Coordinates of C-alpha atoms (C1' of nucleotides) in Angstrom, one line a residue:
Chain A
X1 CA -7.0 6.9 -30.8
X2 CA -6.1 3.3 -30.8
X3 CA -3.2 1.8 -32.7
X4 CA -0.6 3.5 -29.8
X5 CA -1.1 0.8 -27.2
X6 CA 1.2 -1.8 -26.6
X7 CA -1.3 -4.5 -25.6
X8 CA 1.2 -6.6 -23.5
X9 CA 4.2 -5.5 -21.4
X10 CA 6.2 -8.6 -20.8
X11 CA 7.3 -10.7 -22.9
X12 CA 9.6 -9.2 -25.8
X13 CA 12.8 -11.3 -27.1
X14 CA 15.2 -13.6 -25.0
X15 CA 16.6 -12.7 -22.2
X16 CA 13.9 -9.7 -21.3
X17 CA 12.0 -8.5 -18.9
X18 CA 11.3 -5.0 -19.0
X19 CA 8.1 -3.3 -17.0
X20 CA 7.8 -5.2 -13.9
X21 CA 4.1 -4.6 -12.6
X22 CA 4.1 -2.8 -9.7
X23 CA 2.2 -5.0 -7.6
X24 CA 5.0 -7.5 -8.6
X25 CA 7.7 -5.1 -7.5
X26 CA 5.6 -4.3 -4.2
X27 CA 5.7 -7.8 -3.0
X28 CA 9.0 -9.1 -4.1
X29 CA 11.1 -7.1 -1.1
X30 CA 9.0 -10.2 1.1
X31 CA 10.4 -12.7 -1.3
X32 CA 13.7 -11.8 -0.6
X33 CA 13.6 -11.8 3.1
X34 CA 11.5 -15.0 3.6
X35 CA 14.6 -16.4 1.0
X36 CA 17.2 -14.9 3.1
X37 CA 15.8 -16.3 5.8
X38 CA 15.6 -19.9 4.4
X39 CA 19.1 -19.0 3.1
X40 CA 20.3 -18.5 6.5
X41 CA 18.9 -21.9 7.8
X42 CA 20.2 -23.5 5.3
X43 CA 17.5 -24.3 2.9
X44 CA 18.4 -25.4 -0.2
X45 CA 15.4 -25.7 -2.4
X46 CA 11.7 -24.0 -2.2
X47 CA 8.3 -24.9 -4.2
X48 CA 5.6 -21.7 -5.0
X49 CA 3.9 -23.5 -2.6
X50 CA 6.2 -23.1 0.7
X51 CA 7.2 -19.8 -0.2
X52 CA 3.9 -18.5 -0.9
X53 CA 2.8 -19.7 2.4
X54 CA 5.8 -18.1 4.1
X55 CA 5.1 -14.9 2.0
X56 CA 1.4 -14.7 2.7
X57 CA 0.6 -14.8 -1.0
X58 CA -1.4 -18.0 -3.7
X59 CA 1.3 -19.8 -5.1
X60 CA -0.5 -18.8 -8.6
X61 CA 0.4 -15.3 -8.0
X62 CA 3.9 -16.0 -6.2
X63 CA 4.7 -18.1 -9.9
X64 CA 3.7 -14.8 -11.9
X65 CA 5.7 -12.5 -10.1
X66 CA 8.6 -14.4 -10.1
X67 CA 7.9 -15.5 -13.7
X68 CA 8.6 -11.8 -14.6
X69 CA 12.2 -11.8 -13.9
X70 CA 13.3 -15.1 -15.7
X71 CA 12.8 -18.3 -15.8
X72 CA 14.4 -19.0 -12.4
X73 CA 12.7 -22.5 -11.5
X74 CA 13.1 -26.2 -12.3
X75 CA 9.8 -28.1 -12.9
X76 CA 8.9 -30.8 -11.0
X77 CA 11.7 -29.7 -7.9
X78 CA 11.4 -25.6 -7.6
X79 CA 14.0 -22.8 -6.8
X80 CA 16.8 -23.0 -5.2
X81 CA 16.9 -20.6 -2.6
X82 CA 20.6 -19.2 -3.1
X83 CA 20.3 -18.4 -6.7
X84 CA 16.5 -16.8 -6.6
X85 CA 17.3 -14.7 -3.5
X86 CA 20.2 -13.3 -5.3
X87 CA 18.2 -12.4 -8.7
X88 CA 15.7 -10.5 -6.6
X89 CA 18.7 -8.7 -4.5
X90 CA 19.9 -7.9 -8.5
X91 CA 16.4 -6.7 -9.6
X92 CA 15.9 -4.9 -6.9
X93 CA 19.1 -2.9 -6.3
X94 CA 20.7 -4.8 -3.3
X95 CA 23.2 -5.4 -4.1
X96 CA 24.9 -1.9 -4.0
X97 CA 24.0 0.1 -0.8
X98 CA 22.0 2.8 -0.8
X99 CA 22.5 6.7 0.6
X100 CA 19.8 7.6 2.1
X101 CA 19.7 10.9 4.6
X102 CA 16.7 11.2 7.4
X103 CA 15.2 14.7 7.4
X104 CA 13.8 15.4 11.1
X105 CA 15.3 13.6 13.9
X106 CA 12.1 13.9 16.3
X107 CA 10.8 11.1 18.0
X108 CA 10.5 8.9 14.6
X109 CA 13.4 10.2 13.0
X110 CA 15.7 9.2 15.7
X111 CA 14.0 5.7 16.1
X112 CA 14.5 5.6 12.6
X113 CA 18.0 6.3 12.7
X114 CA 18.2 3.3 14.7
X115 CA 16.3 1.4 13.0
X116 CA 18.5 -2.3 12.6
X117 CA 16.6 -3.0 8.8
X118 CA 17.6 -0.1 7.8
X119 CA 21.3 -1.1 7.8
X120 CA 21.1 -4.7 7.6
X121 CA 19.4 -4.5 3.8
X122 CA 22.3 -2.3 1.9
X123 CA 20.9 1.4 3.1
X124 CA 23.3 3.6 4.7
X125 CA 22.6 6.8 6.4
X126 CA 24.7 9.6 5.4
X127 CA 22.7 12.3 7.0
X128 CA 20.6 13.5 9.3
X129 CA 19.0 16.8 9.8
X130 CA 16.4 18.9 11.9
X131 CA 15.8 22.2 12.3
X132 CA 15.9 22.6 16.4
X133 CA 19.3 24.0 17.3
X134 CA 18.8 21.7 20.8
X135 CA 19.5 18.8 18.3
X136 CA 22.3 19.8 16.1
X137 CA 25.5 17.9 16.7
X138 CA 23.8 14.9 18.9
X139 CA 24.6 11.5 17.6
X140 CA 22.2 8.4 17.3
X141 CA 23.1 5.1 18.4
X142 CA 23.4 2.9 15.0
X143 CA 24.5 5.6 12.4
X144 CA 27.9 5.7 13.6
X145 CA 30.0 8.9 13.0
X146 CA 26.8 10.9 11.9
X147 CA 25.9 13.8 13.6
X148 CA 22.7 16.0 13.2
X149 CA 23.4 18.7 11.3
X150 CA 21.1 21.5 10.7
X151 CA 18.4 22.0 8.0
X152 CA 20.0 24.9 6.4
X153 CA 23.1 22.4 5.6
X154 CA 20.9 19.7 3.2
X155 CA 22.1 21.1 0.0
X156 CA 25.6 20.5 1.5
X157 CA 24.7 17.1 2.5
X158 CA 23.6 16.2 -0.5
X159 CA 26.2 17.7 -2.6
X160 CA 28.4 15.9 -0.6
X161 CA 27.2 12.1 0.3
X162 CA 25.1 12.2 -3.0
X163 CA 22.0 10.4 -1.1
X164 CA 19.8 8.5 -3.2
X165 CA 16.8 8.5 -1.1
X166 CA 15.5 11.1 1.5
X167 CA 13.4 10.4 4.5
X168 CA 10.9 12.9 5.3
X169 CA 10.2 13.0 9.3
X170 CA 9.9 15.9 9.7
X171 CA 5.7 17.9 11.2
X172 CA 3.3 18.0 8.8
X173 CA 3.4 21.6 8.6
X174 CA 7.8 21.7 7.5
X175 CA 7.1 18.8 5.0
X176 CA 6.8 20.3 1.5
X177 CA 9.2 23.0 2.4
X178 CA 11.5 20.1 2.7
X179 CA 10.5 18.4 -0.7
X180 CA 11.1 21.1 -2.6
X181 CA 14.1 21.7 -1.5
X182 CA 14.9 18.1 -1.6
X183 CA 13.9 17.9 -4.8
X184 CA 15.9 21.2 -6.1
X185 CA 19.0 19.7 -5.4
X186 CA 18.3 16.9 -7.1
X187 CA 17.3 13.7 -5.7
X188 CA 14.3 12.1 -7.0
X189 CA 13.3 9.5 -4.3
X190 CA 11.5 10.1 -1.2
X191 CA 9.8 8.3 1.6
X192 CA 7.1 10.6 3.5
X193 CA 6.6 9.9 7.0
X194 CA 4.1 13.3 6.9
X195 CA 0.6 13.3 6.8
X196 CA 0.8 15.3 3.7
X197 CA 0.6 15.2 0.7
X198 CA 3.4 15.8 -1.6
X199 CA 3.7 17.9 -4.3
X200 CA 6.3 17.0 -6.9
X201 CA 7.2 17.0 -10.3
X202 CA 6.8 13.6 -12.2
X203 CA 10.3 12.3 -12.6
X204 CA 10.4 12.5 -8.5
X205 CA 9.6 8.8 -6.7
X206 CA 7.6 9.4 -3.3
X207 CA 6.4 6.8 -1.5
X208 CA 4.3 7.4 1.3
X209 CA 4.1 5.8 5.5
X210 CA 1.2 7.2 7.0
X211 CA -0.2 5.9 10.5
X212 CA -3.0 7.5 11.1
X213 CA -4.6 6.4 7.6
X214 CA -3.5 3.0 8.7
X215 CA -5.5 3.2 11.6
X216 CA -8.2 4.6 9.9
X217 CA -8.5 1.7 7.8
X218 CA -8.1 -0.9 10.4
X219 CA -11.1 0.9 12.3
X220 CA -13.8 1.6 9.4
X221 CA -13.0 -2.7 8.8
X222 CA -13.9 -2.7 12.8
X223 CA -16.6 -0.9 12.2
X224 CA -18.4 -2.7 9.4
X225 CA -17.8 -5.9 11.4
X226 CA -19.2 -4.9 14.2
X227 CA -22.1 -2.9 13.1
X228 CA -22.6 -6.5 11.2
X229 CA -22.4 -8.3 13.9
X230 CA -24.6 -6.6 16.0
X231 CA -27.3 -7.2 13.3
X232 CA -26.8 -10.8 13.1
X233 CA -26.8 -10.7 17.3
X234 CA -30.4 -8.5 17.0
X235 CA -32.1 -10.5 14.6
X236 CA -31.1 -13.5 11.8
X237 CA -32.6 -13.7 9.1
X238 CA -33.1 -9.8 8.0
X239 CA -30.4 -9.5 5.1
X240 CA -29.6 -6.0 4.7
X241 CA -31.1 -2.9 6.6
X242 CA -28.7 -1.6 8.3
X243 CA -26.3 1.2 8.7
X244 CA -28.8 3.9 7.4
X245 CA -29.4 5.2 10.9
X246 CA -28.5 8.9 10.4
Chain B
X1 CA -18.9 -23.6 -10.7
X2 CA -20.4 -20.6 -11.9
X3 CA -24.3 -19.0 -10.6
X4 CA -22.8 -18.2 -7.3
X5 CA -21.0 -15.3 -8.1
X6 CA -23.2 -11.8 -6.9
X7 CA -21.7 -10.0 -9.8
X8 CA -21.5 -6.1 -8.8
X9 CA -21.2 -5.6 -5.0
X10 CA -22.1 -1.7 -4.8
X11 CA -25.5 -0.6 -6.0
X12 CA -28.7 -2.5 -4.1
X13 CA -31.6 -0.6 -3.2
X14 CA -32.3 3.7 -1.9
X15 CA -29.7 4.2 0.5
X16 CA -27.6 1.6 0.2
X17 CA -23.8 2.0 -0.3
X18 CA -23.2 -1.3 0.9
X19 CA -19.2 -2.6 -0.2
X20 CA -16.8 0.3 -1.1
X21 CA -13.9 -1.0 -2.6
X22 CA -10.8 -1.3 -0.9
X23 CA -9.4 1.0 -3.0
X24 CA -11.5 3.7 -2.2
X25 CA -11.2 3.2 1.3
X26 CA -7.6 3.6 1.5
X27 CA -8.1 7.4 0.1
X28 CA -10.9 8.4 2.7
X29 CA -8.6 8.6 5.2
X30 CA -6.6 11.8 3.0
X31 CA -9.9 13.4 1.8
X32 CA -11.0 13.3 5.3
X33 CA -7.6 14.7 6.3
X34 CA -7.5 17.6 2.9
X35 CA -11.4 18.3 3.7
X36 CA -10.8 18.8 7.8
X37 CA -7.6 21.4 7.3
X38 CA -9.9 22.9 4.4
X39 CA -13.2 23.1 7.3
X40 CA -10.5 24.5 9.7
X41 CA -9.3 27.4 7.0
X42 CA -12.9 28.4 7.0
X43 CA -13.6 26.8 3.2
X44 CA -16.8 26.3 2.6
X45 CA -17.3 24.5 -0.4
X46 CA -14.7 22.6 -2.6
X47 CA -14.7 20.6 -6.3
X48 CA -13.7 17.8 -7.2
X49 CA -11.1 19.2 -9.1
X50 CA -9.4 21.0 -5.9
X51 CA -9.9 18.4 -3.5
X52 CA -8.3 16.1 -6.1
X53 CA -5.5 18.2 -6.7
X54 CA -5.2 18.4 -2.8
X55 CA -5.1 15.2 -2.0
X56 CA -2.9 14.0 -5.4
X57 CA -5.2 12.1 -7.4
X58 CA -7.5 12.8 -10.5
X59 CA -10.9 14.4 -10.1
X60 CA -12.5 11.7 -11.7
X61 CA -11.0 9.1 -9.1
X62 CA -11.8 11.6 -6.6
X63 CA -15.8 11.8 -7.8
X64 CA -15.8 7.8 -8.2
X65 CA -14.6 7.0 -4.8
X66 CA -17.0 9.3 -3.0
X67 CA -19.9 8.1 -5.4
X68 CA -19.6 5.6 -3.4
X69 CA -21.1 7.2 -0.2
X70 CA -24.2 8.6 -2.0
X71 CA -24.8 11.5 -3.9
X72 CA -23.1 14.5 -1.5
X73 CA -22.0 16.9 -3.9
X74 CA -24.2 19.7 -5.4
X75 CA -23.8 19.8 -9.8
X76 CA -22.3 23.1 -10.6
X77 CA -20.8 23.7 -7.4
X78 CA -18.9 21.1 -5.6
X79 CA -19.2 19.6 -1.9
X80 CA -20.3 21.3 1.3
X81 CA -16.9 21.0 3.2
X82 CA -18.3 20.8 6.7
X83 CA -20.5 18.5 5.7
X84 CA -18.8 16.1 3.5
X85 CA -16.2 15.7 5.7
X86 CA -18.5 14.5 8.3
X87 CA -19.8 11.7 6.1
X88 CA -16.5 10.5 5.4
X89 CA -15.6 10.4 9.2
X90 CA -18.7 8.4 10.1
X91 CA -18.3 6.5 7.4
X92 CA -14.4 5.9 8.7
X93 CA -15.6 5.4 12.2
X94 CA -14.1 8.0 13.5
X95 CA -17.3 9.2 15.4
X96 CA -16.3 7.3 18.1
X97 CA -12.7 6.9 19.4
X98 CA -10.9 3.7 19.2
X99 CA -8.6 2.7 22.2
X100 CA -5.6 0.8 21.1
X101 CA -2.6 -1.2 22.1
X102 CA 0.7 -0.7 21.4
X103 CA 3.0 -4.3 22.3
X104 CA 6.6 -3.5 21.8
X105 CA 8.0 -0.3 23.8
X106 CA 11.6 -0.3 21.7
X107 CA 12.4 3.3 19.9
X108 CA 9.6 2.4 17.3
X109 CA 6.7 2.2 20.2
X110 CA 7.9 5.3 21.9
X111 CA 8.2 6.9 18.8
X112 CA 4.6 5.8 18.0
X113 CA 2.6 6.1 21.4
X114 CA 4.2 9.7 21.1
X115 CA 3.1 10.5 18.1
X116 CA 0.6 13.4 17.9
X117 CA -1.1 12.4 14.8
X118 CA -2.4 9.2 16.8
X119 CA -4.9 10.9 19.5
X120 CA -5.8 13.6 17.2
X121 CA -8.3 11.8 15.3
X122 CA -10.0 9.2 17.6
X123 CA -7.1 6.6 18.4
X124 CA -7.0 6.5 22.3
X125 CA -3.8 4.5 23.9
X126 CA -5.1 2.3 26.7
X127 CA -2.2 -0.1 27.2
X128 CA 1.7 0.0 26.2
X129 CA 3.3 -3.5 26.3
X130 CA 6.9 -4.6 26.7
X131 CA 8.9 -8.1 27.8
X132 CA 11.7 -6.0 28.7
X133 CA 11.7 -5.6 32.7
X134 CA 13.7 -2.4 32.1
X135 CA 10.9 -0.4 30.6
X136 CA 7.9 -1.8 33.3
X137 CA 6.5 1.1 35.2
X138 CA 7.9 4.1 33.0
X139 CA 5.9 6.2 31.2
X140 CA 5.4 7.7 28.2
X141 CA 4.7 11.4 27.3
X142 CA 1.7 11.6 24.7
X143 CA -0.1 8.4 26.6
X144 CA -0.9 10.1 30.0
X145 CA -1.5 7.9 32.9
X146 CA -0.5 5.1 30.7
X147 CA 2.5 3.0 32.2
X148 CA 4.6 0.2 30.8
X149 CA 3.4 -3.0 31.6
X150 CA 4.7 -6.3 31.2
X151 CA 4.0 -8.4 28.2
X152 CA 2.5 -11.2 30.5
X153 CA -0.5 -8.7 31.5
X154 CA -1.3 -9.2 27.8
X155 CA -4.4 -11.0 28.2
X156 CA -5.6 -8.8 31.3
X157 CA -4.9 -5.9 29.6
X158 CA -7.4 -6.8 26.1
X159 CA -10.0 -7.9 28.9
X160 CA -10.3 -4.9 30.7
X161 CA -9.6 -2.2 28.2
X162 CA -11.4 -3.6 25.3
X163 CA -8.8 -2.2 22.6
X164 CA -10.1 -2.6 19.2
X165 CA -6.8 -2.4 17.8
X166 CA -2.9 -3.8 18.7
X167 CA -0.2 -2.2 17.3
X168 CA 3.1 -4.5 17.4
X169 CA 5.9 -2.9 17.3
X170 CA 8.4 -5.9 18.9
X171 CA 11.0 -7.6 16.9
X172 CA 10.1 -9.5 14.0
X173 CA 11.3 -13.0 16.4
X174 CA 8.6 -12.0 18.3
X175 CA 5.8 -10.8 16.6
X176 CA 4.1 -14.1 15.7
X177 CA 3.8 -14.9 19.1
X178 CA 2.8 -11.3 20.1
X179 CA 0.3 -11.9 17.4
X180 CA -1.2 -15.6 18.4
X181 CA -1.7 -14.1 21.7
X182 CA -3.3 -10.7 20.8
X183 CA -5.6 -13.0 18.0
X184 CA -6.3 -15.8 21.1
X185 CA -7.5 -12.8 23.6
X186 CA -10.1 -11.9 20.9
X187 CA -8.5 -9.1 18.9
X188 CA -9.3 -8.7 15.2
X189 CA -7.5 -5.5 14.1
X190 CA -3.3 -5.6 14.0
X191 CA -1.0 -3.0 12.7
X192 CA 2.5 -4.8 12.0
X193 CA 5.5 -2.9 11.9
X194 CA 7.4 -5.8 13.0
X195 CA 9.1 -7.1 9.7
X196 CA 7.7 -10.1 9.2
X197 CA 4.4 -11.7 7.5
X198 CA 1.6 -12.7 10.3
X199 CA -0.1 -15.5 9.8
X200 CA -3.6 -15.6 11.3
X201 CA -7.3 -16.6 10.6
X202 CA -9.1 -15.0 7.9
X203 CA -11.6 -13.2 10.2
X204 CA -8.3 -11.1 11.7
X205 CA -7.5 -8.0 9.7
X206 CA -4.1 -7.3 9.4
X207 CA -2.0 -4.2 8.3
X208 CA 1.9 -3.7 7.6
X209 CA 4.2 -1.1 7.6
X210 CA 7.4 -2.1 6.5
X211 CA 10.0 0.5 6.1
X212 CA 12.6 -1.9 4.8
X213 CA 9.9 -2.8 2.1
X214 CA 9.1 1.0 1.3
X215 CA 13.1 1.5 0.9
X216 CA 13.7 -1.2 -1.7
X217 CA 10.3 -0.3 -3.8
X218 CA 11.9 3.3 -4.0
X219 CA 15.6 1.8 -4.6
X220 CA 14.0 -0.3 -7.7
X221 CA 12.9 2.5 -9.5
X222 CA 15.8 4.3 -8.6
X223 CA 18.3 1.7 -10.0
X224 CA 16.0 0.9 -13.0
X225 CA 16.0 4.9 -13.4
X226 CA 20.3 5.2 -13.0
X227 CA 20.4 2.2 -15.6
X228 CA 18.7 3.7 -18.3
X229 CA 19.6 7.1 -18.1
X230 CA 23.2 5.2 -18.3
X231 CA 22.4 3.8 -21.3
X232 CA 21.1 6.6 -23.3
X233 CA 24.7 7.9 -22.3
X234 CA 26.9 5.3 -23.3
X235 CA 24.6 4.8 -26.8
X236 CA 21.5 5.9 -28.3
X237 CA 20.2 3.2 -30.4
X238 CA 21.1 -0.2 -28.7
X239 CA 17.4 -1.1 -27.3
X240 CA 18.2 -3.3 -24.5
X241 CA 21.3 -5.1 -24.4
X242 CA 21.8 -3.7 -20.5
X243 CA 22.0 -5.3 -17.1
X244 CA 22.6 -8.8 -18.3
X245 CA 26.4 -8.7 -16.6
X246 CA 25.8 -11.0 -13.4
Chain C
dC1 C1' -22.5 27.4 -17.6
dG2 C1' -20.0 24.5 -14.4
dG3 C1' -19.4 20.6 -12.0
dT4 C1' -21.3 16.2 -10.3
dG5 C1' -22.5 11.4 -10.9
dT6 C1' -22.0 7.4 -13.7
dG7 C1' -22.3 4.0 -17.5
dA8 C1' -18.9 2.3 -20.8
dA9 C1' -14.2 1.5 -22.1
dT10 C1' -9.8 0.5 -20.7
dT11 C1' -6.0 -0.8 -18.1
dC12 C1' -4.1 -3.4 -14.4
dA13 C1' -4.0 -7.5 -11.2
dT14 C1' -5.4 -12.0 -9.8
dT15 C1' -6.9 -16.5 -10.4
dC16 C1' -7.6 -20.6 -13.1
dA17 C1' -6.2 -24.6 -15.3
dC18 C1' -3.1 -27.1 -17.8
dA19 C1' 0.7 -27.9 -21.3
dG20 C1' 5.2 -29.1 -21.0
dC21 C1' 9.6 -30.0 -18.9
dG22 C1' 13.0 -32.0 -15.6
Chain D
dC1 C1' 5.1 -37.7 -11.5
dG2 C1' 5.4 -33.0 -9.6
dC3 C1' 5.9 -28.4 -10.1
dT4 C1' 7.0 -24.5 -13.0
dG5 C1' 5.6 -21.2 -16.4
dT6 C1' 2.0 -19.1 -18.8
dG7 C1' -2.0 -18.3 -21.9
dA8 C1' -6.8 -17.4 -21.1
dA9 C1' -10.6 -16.0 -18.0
dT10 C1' -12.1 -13.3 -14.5
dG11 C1' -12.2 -9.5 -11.5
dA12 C1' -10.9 -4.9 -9.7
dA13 C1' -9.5 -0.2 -10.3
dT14 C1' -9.0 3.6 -13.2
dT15 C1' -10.0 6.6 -16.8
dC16 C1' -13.1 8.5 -20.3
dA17 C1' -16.7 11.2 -21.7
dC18 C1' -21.0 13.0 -21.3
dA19 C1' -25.9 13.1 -19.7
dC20 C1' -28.0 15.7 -16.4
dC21 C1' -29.0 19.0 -12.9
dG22 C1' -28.6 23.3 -9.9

DNA sequence: CGGTGTGAATTCATTCACAGCG
DNA sequence: CGCTGTGAATGAATTCACACCG
């Protein structure tokens, strides 16, 4: 029952660094653009301290994350931005371009589409899709060449560009439908614009962009503030007794 | 140093469910959405074990995280539908509806003040925002009445309509400023699609959504994926000699 | 019996604080 | 001396496992 753990996950012989945490991996996509964007001015050097500020993170936590890839600084100066922004680019896969097709060209497929980030960071749109008849052979401003084709072509598509990543845009309701199939012809990483949840075996990657629970987040924060304003407004000294109106 | 810390944050007196972790809030906003398509099939009652499988997490998770709005299930039966998924919307805020801003009319605000998903549960758009003469004055389908107004109504616009939330959709060049300005007008509720870290007092909450991000996280375990299936091709006992190439 | 609610155990992430190196 | 890299300490989230109740 014990005995099968591996206690620690970093940390084997010299050059390693297997098992990256995933909050590590999370963050270090803001790494690289605040160090691109030093790059681009210019910047030579950077302490945990500036580009933890820049990145919105403690410098403690900025030093662990990077400490996971290597031993990339030098004590008493720091990192120098050219060399560090290129190991994460390496880590992370940047430095080969990415497939990726676009699955529904509605209203945020087609500002997806043309989407400048999208191109600018080594992902390439090979395809785009929809089911509405009205849309099939349009073309979209910054994926030059590449005209919607319809939904009953994917497993060409794929067959054919080899797309490493899908986007899912497509209503709620054609989502899984659009997984599956997806996922039958092979590709095993998805980002769902849906508000649905996806259903997929366990070697597939989904990752998951979801407004309305966005929002929904912002507004219950809203909500506590307020409701705990209002108290403090009402009355100061009372501690807790709110919120059990019902 | 120590003897201020409060130690365990949920858990005070009778009805208190003061503090739900961050965690759990994040999920409310997909049992709330799983519970109100259940409530519309006519489902009466659900377990933990379905509503977990619905919304693709375990059913422990699922029976922790709404522990933590009191004791709404029934042992040997599950939760009322109707009625659970009314706590979790009050508890959410959504009750009331939240009018909202949108700053930055490119394809990503259109796409957005279009988007159905938005008005459907409680989010009301009450002002659409834009530097670009071009767009002043047009409108917008999904935001009725709602027209394009310059950026420099800003100000005027938080005063009169009260939003409780901006969503900044400009170029990342331009969100900071977009972002002092919304923070200076009293806001305290941002959304960030711009690609770029806000910086902004503690009392501000602030969201992202960063597709560029989402794309690398997915293209890391896609590479780290490629990479070792390659290696179990080329040979089978090496342990990790890979990747090292530079 | 079946399924919730929850302490206890475990795993994961963050923060602290400082040794050690350039 | 200054700043990285990292063990150790703390804290948060998840999972386990089962008492308890309808």
């Amino acid at each position: 029952m014990a005995a099968l753990t591996h206690k620690y996950s970093g940390g084997f012989a010299v050059g390693t660094r297997r098992g990256i945490p995933e909050a590590t991996v999370a963050r270090l996509p803001i790494y690289h653009r605040v160090l691109a964007g030093l790059n681009d001015l210019g910047v030579a050097t950077v302490s945990s301290e500036e580009l933890a500020n820049s990145s919105g993170v403690s410098s403690a936590k900025l030093r662990k994350d990077l400490s996971h890839l290597g031993s990339y600084g030098t004590r008493g100066v720091g990192y120098d931005v050219e060399f560090l922004v290129y190991q994460i680019a390496r880590e992370l896969g940047l430095t080969q371009d990415w497939p990726v097709i676009i699955v529904g060209v509605g209203n945020l497929g087609r500002a997806l589409a043309n989407y400048g980030g999208f191109a600018s960071r080594g992902f390439r749109i090979v395809g785009l899709l929809d089911a509405d008849p009205a849309l099939i052979g349009s073309d979209v401003a910054l994926a030059p060449g590449i005209r919607v084709r319809h939904l009953d072509e994917l497993e060409r598509v794929v067959e054919e560009a080899e797309p490493a990543i899908a986007v899912i845009a497509t209503p709620a309701l054609a989502a899984q439908d659009v997984c599956d199939r997806v996922v039958a012809a092979g590709m095993t990483s998805i980002l769902n614009f849906a508000p649905v949840v996806l259903n997929v075996g366990d070697r597939v990657e989904v990752r998951k962009v979801d407004l309305a629970t966005e929002l929904q987040i912002l507004a219950f924060h809203e909500q506590r503030r307020s409701r705990d304003t209002e108290v403090v407004v009402t009355d100061s000294k009372v501690s807790l007794t709110v919120g059990g109106a019902l």
